[in-house]
XYZ file of C-alpha atoms in Angstrom:
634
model
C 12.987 -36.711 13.531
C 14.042 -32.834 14.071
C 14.546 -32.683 10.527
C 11.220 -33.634 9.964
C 10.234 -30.499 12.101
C 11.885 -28.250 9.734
C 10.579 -29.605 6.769
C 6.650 -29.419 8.576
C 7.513 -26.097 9.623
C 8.682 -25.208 6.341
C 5.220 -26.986 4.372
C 3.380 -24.616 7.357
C 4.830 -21.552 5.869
C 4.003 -21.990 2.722
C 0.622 -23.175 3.210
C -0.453 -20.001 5.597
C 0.899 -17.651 2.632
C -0.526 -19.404 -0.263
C -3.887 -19.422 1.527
C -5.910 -16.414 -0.274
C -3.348 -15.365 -1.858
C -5.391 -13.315 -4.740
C -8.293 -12.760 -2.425
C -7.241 -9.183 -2.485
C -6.557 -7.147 -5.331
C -3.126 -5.531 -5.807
C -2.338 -2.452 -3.761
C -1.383 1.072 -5.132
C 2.584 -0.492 -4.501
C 2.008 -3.699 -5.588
C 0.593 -2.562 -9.221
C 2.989 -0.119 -9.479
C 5.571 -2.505 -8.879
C 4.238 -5.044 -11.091
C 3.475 -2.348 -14.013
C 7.097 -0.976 -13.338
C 8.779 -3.943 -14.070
C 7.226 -4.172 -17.324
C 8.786 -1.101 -18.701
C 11.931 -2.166 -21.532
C 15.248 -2.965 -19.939
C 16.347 0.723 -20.736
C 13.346 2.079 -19.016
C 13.466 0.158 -16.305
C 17.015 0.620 -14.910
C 16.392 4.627 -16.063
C 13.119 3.976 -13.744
C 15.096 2.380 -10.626
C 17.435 5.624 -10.850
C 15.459 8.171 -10.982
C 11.709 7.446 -9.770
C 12.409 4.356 -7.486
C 13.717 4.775 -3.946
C 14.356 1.397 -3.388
C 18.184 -0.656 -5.536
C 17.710 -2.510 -8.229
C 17.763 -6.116 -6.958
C 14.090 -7.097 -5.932
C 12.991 -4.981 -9.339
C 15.333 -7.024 -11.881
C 14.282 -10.426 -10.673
C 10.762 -9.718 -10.708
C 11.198 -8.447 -14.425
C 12.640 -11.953 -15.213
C 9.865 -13.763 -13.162
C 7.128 -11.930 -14.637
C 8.561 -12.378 -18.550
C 8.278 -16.249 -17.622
C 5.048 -16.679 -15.387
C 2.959 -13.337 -16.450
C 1.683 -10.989 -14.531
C -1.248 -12.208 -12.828
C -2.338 -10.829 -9.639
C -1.229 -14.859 -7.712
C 1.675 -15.623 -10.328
C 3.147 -11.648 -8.922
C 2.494 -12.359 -5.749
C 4.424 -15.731 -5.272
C 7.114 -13.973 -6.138
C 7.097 -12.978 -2.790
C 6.252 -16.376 -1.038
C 8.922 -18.333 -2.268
C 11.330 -15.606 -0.417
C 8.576 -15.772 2.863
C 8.998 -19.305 2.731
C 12.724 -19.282 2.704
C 13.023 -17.165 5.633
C 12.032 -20.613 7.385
C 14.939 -22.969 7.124
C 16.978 -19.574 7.388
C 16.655 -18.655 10.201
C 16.530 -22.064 11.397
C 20.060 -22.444 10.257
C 21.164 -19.375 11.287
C 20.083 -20.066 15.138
C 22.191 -23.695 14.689
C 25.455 -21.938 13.811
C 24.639 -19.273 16.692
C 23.581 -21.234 19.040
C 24.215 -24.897 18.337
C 20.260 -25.593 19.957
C 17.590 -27.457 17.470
C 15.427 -26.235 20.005
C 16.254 -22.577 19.731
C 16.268 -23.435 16.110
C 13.184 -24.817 15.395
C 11.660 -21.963 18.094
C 12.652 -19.333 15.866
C 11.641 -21.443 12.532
C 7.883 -21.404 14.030
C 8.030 -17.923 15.130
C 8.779 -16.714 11.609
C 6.680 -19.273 10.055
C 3.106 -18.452 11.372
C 4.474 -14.630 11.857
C 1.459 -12.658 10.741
C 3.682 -9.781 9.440
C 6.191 -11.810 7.645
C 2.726 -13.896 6.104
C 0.995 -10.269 5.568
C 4.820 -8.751 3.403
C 4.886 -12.679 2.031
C 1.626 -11.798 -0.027
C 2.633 -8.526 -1.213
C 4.814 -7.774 -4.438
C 7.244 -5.491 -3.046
C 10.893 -6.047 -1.364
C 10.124 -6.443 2.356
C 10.539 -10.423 2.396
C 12.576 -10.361 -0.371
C 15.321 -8.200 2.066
C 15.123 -10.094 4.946
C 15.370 -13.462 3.559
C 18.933 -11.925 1.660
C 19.935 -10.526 4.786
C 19.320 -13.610 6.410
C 21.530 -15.532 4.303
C 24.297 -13.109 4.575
C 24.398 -13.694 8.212
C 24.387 -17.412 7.833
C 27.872 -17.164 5.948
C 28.728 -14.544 8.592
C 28.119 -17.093 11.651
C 29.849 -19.821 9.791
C 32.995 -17.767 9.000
C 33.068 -16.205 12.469
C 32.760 -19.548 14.227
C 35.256 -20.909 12.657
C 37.435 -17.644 12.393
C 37.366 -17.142 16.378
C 37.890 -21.210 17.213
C 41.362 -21.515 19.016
C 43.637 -23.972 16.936
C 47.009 -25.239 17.961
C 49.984 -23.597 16.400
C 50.908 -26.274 13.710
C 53.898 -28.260 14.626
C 53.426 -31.250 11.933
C 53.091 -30.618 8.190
C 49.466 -32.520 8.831
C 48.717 -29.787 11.101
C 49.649 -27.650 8.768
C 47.843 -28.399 5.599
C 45.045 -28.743 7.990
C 44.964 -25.484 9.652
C 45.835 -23.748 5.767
C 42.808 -26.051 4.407
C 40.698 -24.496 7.365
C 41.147 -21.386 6.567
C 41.133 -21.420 2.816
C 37.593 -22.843 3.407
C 36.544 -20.049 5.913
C 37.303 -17.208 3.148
C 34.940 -18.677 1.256
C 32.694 -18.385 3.356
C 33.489 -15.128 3.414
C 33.057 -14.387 0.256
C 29.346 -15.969 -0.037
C 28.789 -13.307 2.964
C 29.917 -11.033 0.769
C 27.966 -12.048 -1.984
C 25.082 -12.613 0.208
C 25.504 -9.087 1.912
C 25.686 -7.433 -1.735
C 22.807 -9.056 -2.696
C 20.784 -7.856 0.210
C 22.060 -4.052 -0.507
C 21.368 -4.212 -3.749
C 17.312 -4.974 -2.407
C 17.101 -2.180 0.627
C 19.570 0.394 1.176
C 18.755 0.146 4.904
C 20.706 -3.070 5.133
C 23.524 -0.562 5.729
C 22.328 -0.138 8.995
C 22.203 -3.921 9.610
C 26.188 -3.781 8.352
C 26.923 -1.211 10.500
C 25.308 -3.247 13.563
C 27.924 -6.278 11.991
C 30.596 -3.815 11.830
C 30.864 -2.991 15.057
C 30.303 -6.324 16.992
C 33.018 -7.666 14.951
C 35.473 -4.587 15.736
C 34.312 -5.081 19.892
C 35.200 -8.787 19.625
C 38.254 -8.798 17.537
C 40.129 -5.806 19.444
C 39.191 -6.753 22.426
C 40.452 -10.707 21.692
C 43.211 -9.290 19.522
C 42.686 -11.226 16.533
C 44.532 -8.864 14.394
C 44.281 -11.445 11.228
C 40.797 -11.693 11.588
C 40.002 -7.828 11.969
C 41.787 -7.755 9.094
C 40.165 -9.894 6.740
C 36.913 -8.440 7.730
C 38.223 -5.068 7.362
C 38.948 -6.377 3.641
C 35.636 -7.672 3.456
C 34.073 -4.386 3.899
C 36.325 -3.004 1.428
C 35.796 -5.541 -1.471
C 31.623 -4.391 0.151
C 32.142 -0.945 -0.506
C 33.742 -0.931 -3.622
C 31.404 -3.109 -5.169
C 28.310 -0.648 -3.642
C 29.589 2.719 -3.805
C 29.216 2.777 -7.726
C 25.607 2.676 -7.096
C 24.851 4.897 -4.562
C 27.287 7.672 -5.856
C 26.675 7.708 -9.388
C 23.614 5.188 -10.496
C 20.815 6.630 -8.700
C 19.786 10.066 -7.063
C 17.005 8.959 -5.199
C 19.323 8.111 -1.689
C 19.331 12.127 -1.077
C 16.268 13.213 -2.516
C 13.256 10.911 -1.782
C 10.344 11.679 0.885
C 8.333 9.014 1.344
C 3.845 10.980 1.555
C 3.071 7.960 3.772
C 5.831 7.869 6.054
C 6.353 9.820 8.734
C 9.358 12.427 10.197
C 10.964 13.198 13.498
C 9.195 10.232 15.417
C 10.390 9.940 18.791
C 12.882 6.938 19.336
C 10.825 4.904 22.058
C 7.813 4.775 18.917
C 9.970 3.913 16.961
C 10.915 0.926 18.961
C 7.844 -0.054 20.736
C 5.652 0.453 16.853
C 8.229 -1.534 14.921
C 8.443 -4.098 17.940
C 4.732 -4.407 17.895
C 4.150 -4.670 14.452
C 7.282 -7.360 13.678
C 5.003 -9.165 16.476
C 1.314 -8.985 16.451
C 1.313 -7.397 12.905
C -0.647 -3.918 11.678
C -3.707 -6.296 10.975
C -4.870 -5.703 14.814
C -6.298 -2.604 16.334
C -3.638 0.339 17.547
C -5.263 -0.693 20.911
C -3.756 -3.865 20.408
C -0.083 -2.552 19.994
C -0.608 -0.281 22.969
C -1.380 -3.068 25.336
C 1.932 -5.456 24.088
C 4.692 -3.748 23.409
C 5.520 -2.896 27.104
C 5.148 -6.650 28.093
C 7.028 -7.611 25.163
C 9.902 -5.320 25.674
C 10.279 -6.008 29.598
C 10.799 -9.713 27.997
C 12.494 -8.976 25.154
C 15.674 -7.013 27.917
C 15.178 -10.164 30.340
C 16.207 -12.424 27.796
C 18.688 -10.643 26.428
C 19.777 -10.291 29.647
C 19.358 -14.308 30.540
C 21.400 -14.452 27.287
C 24.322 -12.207 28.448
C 24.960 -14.354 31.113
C 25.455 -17.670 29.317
C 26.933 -16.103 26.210
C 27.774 -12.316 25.934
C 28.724 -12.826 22.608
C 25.344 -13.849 21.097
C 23.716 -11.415 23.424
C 25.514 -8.692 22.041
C 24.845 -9.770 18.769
C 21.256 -9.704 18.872
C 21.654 -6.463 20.965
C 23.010 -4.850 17.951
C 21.357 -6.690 15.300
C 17.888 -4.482 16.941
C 19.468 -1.357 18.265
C 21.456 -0.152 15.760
C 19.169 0.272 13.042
C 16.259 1.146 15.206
C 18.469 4.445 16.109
C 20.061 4.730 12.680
C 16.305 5.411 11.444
C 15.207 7.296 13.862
C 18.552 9.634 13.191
C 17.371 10.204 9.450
C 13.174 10.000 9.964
C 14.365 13.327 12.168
C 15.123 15.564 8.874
C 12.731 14.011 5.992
C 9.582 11.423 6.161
C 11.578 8.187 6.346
C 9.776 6.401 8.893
C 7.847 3.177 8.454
C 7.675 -0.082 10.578
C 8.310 -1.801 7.551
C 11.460 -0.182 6.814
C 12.960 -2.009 9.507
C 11.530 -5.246 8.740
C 15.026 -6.718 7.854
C 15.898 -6.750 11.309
C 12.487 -8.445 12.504
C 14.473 -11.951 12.617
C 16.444 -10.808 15.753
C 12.978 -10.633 17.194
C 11.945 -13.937 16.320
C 15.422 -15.004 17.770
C 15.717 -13.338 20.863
C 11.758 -14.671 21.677
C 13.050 -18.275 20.507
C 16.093 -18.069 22.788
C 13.514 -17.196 25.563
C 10.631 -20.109 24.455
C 13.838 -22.351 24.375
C 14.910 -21.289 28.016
C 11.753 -22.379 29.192
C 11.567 -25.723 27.213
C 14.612 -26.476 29.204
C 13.173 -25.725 32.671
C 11.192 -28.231 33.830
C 9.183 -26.151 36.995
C 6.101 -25.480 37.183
C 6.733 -22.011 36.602
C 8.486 -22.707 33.703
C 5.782 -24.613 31.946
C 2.659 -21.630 32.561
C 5.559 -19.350 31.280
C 5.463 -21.648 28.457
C 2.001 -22.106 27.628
C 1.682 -18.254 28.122
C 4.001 -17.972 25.379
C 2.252 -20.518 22.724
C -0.876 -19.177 23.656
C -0.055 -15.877 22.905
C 2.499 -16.049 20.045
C -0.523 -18.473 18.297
C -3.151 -16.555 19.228
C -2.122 -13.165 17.850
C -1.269 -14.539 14.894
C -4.644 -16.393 13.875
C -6.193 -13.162 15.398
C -4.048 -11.045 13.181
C -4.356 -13.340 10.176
C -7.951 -13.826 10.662
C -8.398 -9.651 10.199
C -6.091 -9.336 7.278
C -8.653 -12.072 5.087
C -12.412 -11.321 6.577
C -12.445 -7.902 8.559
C -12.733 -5.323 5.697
C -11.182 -2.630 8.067
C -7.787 -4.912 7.658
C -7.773 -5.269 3.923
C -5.123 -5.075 1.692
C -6.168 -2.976 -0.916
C -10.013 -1.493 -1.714
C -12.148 -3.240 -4.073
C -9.786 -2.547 -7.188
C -10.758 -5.781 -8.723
C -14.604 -5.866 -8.253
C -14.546 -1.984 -9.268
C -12.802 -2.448 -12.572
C -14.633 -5.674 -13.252
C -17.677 -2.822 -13.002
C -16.406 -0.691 -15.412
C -14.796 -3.523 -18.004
C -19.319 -5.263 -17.900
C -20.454 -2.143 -19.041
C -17.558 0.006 -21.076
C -18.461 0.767 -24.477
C -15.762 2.517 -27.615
C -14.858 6.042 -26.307
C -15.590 5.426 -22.715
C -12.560 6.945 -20.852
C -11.248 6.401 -17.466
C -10.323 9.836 -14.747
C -9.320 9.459 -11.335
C -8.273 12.209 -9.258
C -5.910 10.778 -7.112
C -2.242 9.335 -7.751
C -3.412 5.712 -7.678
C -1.701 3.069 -9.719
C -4.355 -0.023 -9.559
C -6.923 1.155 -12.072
C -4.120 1.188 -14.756
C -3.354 -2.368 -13.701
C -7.036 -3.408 -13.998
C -8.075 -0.975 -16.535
C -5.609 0.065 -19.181
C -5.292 -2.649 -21.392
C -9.138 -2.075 -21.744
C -9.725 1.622 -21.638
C -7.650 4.782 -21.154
C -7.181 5.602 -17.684
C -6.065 9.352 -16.418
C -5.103 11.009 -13.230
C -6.191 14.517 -12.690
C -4.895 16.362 -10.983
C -1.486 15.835 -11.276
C -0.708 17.853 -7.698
C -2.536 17.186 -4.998
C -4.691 20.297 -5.761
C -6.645 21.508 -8.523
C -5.015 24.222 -11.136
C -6.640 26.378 -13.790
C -3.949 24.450 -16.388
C -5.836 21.285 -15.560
C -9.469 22.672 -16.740
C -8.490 22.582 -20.562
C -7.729 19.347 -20.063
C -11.053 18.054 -18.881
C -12.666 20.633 -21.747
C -10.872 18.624 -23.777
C -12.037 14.948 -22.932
C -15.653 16.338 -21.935
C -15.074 16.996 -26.140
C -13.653 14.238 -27.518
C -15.155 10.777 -25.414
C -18.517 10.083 -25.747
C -18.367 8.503 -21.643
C -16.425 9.280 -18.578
C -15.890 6.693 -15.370
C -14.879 8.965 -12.607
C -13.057 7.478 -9.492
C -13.075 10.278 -7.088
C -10.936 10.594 -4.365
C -11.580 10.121 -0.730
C -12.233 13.449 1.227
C -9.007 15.278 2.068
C -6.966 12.399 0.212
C -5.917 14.497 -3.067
C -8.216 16.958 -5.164
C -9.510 18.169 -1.493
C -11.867 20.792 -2.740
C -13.162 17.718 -5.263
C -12.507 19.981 -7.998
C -12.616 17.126 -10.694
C -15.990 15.605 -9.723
C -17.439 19.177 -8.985
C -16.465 19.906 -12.762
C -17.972 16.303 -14.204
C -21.356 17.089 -12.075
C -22.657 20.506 -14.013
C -20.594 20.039 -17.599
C -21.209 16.146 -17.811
C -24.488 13.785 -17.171
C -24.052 11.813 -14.318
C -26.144 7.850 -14.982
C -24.516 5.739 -12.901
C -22.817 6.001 -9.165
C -22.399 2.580 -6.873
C -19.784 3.056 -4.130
C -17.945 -0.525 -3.339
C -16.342 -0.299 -0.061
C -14.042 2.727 0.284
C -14.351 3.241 -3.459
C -16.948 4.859 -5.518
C -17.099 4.820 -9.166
C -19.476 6.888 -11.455
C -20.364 7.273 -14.914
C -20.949 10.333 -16.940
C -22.473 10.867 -20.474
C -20.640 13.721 -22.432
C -22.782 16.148 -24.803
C -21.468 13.985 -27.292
C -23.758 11.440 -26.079
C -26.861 12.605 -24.569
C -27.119 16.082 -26.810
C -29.692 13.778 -29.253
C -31.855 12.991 -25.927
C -32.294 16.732 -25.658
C -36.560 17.870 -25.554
C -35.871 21.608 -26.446
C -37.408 23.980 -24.425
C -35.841 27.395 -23.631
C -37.590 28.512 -21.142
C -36.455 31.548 -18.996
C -35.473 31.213 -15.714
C -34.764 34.423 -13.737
C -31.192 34.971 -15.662
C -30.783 31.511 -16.597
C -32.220 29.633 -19.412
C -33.883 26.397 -19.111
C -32.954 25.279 -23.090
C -34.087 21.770 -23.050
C -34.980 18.468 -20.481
C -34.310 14.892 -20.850
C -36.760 12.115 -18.801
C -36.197 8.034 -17.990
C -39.285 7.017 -16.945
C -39.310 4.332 -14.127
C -39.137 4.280 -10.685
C -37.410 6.530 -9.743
C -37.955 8.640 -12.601
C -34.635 10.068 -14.003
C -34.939 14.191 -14.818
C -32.257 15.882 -16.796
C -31.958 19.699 -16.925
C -30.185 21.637 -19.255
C -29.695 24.694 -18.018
C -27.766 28.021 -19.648
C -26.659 31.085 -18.039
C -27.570 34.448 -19.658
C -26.084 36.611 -17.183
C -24.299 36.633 -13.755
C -26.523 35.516 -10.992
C -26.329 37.340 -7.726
C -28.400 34.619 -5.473
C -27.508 30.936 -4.448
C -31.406 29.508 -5.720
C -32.564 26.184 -5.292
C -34.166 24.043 -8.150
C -37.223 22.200 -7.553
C -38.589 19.071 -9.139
C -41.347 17.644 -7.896
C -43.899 14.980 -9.146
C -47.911 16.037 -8.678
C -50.780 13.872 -8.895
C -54.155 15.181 -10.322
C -54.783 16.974 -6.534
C -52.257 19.109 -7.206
C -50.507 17.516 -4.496
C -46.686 16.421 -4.199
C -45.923 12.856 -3.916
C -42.175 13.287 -4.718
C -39.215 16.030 -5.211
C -36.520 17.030 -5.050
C -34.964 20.658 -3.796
C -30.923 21.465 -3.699
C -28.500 23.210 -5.128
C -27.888 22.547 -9.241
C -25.809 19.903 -10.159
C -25.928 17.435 -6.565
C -25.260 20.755 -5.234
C -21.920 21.502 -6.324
C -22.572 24.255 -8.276
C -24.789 27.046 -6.912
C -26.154 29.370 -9.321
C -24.050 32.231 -8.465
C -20.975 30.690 -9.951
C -22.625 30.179 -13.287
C -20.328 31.997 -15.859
C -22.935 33.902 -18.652
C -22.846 31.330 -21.726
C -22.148 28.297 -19.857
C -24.101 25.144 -20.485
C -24.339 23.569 -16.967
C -26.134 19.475 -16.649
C -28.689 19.321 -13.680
C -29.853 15.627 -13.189
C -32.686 14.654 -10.350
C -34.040 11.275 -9.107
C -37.512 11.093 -7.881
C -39.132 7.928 -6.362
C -43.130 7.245 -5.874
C -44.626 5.227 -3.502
C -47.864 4.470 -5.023
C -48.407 3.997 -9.530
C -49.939 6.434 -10.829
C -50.209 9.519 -13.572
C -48.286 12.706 -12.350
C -47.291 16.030 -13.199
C -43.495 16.995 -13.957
C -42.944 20.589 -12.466
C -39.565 22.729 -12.238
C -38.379 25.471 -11.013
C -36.442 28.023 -8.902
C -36.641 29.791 -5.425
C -34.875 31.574 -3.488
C -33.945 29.092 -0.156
C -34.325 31.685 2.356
C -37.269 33.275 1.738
C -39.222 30.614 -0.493
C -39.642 33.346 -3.433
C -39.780 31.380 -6.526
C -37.830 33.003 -9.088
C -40.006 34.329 -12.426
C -40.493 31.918 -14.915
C -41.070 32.212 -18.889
C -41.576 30.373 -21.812
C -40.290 30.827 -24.500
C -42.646 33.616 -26.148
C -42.118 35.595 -22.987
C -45.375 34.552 -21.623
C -45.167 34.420 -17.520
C -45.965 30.583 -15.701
C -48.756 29.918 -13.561
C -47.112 30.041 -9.963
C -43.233 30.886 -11.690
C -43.427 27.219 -12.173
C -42.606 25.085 -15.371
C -45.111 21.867 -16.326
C -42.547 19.692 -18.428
C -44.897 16.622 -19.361
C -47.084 14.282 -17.394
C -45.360 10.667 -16.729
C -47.109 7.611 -15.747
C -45.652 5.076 -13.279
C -47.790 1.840 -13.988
């Protein structure tokens, strides 16, 4: 019947992380990962050792898995499930050969199966289920062949005995070997599994010396050799990235109790939950987490230590290195997150057993809370936009792909990887800048495209996250016609026509403007009406003017405008270079249909002085102001 738990458990686990599985398009790091993979065999292993910070492993399996099921945003993301999923019966097995409990077992099954962080890293297409499951798997083979290494047998005294003992422990080094194996495997997908090895290291050394199993320590010792020699290649000579990468989004010289009580409440209640959230648990849940461990150490000081290690020794390991680079994330530790789940189940277990009164509020506590936070948590991550998983990279592109016509081109101005997944094999997609800020050598550049495409989508950036002074878009607004902007969640996405494309739509005019030349307009009539100035400086201009457009009916009087700075007010007229061609577009809405008056201009903002105004025979406008044509709204 237990065995039928397990298998539910298991269906549970797969169900929770298939559910909406490509309701959210791919993160920056999942598209990058899923366009990385794609590169040829030679450019992907150059890729891993030179641009990737993370071992080859999780990145050579996915290149086989997408070459046979694609690369959809689902078929990518299962990749990931299947490991989720096999965390389950993992860890399941892994608390039998620890603990010999089906109870404990089966605890620490449902703990990890309805986990909202392991369900959250089970839908994403990067390594952080992949590594745990591996590591999970090593210690399997590790609990087996220690079991068995550290049982007492009689000396043999019969040849029986004998072949027994020798068939014993032919079979343990095999299972020795698949921990090797296993342990490789699980390098080979996050180099912090070291730290996890070094936690393995020394519990074995403790328990061997201080038991003097000299036979054993030295098999293990040979283990780590056979380890080490099969790893070292790899760190020393195939990649660079061990002693050279800085994670932008992780963070350096963290103190050590946030980096235990963060990781501790994320591997719990997930990052799907408000920061208030994690500030309220993690004290609760680390007063429980020391009283079962010390409960544990009572009963078994063995396991407890175990676990002890299995948490502490990596937690400090990363805190050592996050102290001289950007190396720390929660996730980064998410290989150890199992000795969470254990520890709690040992706990849950304890008070299965008890049969007080006590006991059972204890354990009701427990469900309540261990279910609660994670439909809570789960619940955010698919309907509260402020949890999601990526921005609207889907719906955005799905924008651009309806409307793109030949020699449209892509720009963003951040390092984001999603539009190429969603864009490229449609349209060109570029990233300037290259550095977070804006250089003179990356002006020719949009010269150049502002030339040769006929229509530019611009994705800017969001304030302060790259391009700060919004160079790009600042550039696009005065040399480029903006006629289209929609902002979908924490994206926007415009569209600019290039002279290329509206210079036809031109209604010369050249009128003169103070020192600036008004050469031509372009009007869509609706409501709003759409007004397009063409503007040229002559010379340098001293003052910061305003431009008015305003719409007046046959009063006189204004039923609409509009009065800023050129160009959505990014570019004042004092920073108008003589000979440049700047765009100037306006919206204005009416409130009533009717026949009105199109009239332009400038003035100075602070003391309302409308700047002189000429045609183009030099003869002065009525009022300094300029009567383009008369529009009718029906």
């Amino acid at each position: 019947m237990k065995k039928f738990w397990l298998l539910g458990l298991i269906l549970l686990a797969f169900v929770v992380r298939m559910y909406r599985l490509d309701a959210f398009a791919l993160r920056g790091d999942e598209s990058f990962t899923v366009l990385f993979v794609q590169r040829t065999w030679e450019g992907l292993w150059r890729g891993i050792s030179t641009i990737e910070p993370n071992p080859p492993l999780m990145y050579l399996a996915l290149r086989v898995w997408v070459a046979i099921a694609g690369t959809s945003e689902f078929v990518t993301r299962h990749f990931s499930v299947f490991f989720g999923m096999l965390g389950v019966p993992l860890i399941y097995r892994l608390a039998r050969e620890m603990f010999k409990s089906q109870t404990i077992a089966l605890t620490a099954a449902a703990l990890i199966a309805i986990n909202p962080y392991q369900i959250w890293h089970s839908q994403d297409v990067r390594n952080y289920t992949m590594w745990p499951t591996l590591s999970l798997l090593a210690l399997v083979f590790f609990w087996q062949w220690w079991r068995k290494e550290t049982t007492d047998y009689r000396l043999p005294t019969t040849d029986y005995r004998l072949a027994t003992n020798n068939y014993r422990l032919t079979t343990n080094n095999y299972r020795l070997i698949l921990y090797v194996a296993a342990t490789l495997a699980s390098l080979y997908t996050h180099y912090y599994d070291v730290f996890i090895l070094a936690a393995l290291n020394l519990f074995v050394l403790t328990f061997a010396s201080v038991a003097r199993r000299w036979q054993t320590l030295v098999r293990w010792i040979g283990a780590q050799a056979a380890l080490v020699l099969l790893y070292a290649p790899w760190v020393l000579v195939g990649t660079n990235r061990i002693t050279t990468y800085n994670e932008a989004s992780a963070e350096q010289s963290v103190s050590l109790l946030d980096v235990f009580s963060r990781t501790l409440a994320a591997f719990i209640v997930s990052e799907t939950v408000p920061r208030d959230v994690w500030s309220m648990v993690w004290l609760p849940l680390s007063l429980a987490l020391v009283a079962i461990l010390v409960y544990l150490a009572k009963r078994n000081h063995e396991r407890a230590l175990f676990l002890a290690l299995y948490i502490a020794v990596p937690t400090l390991a990363l805190y050592i290195i996050s102290m001289g680079r950007p190396l720390f994330l929660e996730r980064y530790l998410n290989g150890i997150a199992p000795a969470y789940y254990l520890v709690f189940a040992v706990g849950i277990a304890a008070l299965i057993q008890r049969r007080t009164s006590l006991a059972k509020v204890g354990l009701i506590v427990a469900a309540l809370f261990f279910i609660g936070t994670s439909v809570y948590a789960t619940w955010n991550a698919n309907f509260d936009p402020a949890f999601a998983k990526a921005p609207l990279w889907r719906e955005m592109a799905q924008t651009i792909i309806a409307q793109m016509r030949p020699g449209d081109l892509v720009v963003q101005n951040f390092t984001e990887v999603s539009p190429y997944y969603y864009l490229n094999p449609y349209v060109p997609v570029f990233t300037l800048p290259k550095d977070y800020w804006f250089t003179p050598a990356d002006e020719p550049l949009l010269r150049q495209w502002t030339t040769e495409y006929r229509r530019i989508w611009f994705i800017p950036a969001q304030p302060n996250q790259w391009d700060p002074d919004q160079q790009v878009e600042k550039f696009l607004a005065h040399h480029a016609e903006r006629v289209f902007e929609r902002r979908m969640g924490t994206l926007r996405v415009q569209l600019y026509l290039t002279p290329r494309e509206f210079a036809a739509k031109i209604n010369p005019l050249n009128a003169r403007v103070g020192n600036a030349t008004l050469t031509g307009y372009h009007i869509e009539r609706g409501n709003p009406v759409r007004v397009v100035l063409y503007w040229r400086a002559e010379q340098p201009i001293t003052q910061a003017y305003s431009v008015f457009v305003h719409l007046a009916d046959a009063h006189n009087q204004i039923v609409a405008q509009q009065d800023r700075a050129p160009a959505f007010g990014w570019y004042p007229t004092t920073e108008w270079q003589p000979g440049e061609s700047i765009v100037d577009v306006y919206e204005l809405t009416v409130d009533a249909p009717g026949t009105f008056t199109l009239i332009v201009g400038m003035y100075d903002p602070n003391t309302l002085e409308r700047v002189p105004a000429f045609d183009a025979n030099g003869t002065r406008f009525t009022d300094d102001r300029i009567v383009l044509t008369q529009i009718t709204i029906p």
